[in-house]
mmCIF file of C-alpha atoms in Angstrom:
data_model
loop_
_atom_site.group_PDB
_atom_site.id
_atom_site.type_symbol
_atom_site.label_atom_id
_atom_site.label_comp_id
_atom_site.label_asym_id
_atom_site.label_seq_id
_atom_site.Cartn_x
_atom_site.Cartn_y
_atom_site.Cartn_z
ATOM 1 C CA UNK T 1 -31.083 42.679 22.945
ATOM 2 C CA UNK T 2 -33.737 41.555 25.466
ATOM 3 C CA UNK T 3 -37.008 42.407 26.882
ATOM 4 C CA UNK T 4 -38.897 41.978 29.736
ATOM 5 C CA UNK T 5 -41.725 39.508 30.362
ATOM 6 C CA UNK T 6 -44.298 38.975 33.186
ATOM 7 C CA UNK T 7 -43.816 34.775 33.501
ATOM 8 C CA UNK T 8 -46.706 33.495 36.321
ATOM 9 C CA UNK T 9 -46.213 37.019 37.780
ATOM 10 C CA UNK T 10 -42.533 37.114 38.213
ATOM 11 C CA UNK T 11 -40.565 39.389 35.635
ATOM 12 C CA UNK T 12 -38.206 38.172 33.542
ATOM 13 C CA UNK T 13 -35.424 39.226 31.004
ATOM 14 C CA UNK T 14 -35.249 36.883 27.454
ATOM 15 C CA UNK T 15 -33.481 37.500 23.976
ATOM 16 C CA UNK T 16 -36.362 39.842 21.943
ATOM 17 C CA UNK T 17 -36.816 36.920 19.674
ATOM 18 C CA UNK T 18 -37.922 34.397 22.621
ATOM 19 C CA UNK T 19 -41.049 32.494 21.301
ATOM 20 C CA UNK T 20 -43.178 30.730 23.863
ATOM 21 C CA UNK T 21 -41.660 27.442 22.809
ATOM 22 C CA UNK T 22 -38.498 28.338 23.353
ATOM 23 C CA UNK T 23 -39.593 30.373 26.736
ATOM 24 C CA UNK T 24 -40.944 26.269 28.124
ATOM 25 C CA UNK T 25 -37.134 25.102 27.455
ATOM 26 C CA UNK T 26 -36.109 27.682 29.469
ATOM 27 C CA UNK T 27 -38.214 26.919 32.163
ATOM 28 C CA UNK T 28 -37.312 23.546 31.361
ATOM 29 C CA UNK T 29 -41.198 22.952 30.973
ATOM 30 C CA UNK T 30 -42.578 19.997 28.562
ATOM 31 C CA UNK T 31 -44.831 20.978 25.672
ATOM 32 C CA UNK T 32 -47.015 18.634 26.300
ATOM 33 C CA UNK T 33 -50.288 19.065 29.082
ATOM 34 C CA UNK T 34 -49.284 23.056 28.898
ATOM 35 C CA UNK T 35 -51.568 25.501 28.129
ATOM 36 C CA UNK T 36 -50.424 29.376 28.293
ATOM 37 C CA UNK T 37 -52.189 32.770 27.845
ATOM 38 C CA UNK T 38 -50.396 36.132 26.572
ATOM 39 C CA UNK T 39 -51.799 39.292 28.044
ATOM 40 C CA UNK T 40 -55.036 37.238 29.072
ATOM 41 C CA UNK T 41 -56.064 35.665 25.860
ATOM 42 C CA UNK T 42 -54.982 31.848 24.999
ATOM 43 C CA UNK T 43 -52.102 31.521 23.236
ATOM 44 C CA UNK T 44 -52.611 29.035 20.728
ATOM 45 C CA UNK T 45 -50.121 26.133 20.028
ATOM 46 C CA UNK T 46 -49.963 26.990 16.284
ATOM 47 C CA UNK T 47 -48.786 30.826 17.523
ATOM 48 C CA UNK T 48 -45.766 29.292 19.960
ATOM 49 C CA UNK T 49 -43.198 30.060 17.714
ATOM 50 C CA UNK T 50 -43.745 33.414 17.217
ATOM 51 C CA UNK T 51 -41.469 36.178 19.453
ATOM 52 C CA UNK T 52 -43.064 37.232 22.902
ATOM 53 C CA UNK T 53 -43.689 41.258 22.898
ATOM 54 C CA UNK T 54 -41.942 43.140 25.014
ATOM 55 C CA UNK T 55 -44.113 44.019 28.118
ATOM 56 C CA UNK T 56 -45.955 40.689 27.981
ATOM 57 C CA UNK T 57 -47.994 38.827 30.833
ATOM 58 C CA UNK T 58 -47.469 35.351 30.504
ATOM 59 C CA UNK T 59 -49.620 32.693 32.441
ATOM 60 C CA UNK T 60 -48.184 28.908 31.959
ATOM 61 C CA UNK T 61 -50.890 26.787 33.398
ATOM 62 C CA UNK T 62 -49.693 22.702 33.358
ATOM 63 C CA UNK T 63 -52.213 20.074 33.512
ATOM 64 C CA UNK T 64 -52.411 17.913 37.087
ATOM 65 C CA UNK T 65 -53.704 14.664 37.506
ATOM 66 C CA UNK T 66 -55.481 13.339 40.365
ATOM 67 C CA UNK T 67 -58.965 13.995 42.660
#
């Protein structure tokens, strides 16, 4: 079964049990220097391997280096 996520504002289907861990391999994404948000609110690291909710806006935010 799947659902459908909002990733950086482009939909996307995933398996219903797609954590946000598992949704940065897909992306092929580090863990590391990420920071995402789920419907708005931070999405703490200790929270990543729960499953996404159907419906939900994702924002994946990486850290840049540089001036």
């Amino acid at each position: 079964m799947t659902i459908t996520i909002e990733v950086n504002g482009e939909d996307r289907q995933v398996a219903d049990d797609t954590t946000a861990a598992a949704l940065l391999g897909i992306l092929g994404l580090p863990e590391r220097g990420i920071a995402i948000a789920v419907d708005g609110a931070v999405h703490h690291r200790g929270t990543w391997n729960a499953p996404l909710a159907d419906g939900a806006r994702i924002d994946i935010l990486t850290a840049v280096q540089g001036g």
